Coordinates of C-alpha atoms in Angstrom, one line a residue:
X400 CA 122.3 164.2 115.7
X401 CA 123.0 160.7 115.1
X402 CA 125.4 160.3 112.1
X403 CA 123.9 156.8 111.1
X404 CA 120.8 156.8 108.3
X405 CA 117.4 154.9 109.3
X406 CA 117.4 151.9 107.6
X407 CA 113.8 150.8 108.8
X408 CA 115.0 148.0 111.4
X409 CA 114.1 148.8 115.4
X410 CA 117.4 148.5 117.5
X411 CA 117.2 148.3 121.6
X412 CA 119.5 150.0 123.5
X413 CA 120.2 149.6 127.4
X414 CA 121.2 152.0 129.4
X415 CA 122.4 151.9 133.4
X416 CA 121.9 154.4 134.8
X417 CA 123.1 155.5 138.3
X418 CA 121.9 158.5 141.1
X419 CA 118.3 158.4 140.1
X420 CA 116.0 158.8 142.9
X421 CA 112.5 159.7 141.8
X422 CA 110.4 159.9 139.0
X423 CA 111.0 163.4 138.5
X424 CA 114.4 161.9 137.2
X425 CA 112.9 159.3 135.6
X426 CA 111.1 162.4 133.2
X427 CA 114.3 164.0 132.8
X428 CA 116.3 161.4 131.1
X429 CA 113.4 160.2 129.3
X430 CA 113.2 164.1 127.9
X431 CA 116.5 163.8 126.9
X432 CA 116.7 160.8 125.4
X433 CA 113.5 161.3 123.3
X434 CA 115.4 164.3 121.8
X435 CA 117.8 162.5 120.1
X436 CA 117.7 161.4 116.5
X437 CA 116.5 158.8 115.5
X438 CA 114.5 157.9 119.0
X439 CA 110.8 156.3 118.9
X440 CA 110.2 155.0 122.2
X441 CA 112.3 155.3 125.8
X442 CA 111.0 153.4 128.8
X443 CA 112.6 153.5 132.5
X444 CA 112.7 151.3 135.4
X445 CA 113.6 153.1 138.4
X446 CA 115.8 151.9 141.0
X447 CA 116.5 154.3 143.9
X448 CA 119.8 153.7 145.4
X449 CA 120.9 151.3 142.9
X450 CA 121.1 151.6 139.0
X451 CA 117.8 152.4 136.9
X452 CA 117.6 150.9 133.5
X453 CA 116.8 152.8 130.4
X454 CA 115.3 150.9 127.2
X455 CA 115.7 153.0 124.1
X456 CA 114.6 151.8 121.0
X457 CA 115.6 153.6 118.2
X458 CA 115.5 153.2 113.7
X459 CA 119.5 154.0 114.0
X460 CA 122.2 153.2 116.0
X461 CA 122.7 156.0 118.5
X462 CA 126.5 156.8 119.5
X463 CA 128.2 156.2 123.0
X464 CA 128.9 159.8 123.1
X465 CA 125.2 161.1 122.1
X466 CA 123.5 158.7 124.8
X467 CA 126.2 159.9 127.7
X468 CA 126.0 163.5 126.7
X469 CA 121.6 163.2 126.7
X470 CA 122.0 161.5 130.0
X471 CA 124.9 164.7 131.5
X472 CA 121.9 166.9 130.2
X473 CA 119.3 164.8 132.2
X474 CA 120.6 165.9 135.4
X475 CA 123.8 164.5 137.8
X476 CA 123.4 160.7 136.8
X477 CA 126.0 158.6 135.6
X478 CA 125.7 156.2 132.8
X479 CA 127.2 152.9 133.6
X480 CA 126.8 151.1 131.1
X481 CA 125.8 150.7 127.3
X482 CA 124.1 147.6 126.1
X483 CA 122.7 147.4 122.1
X484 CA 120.9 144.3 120.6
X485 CA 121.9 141.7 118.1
X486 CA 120.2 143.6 115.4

């Protein structure tokens, strides 16, 4: 649970992901992500041997530690990296 209130404005958040290699990965880390508080739409872009990119987009802002623990529940991935919009 996100410990940030919805405040009505959309936020983006990008995720790099590594060690995805199909799309059966691609459902498991959208699963995840969809779970989590706050969450109204995840889309992914898979790149097999090379880092996938996860767009969530989300009414709060969601928490290092939430995003890396949905994406250790997703399966063996790593999460790179962590980029959030201006808003």
């Amino acid at each position: 649970m996100s410990e940030f209130t919805a405040d009505g404005i959309d936020r983006t958040t990008t995720l790099r992901i590594s060690g995805m290699t199909c799309n059966h990965c691609v459902a498991h880390v959208i699963a995840e992500l969809e779970a989590l508080d706050g969450v109204k739409n995840v889309s992914v872009i898979l790149n097999k041997g090379g880092q996938s990119v996860a767009t969530v987009v989300s009414d709060v802002v969601l928490s290092d530690t939430a995003l890396a623990e949905a994406i250790d529940e997703a399966g063996a991935y790593t999460l790179d990296a962590i980029e959030r919009d201006a808003a």
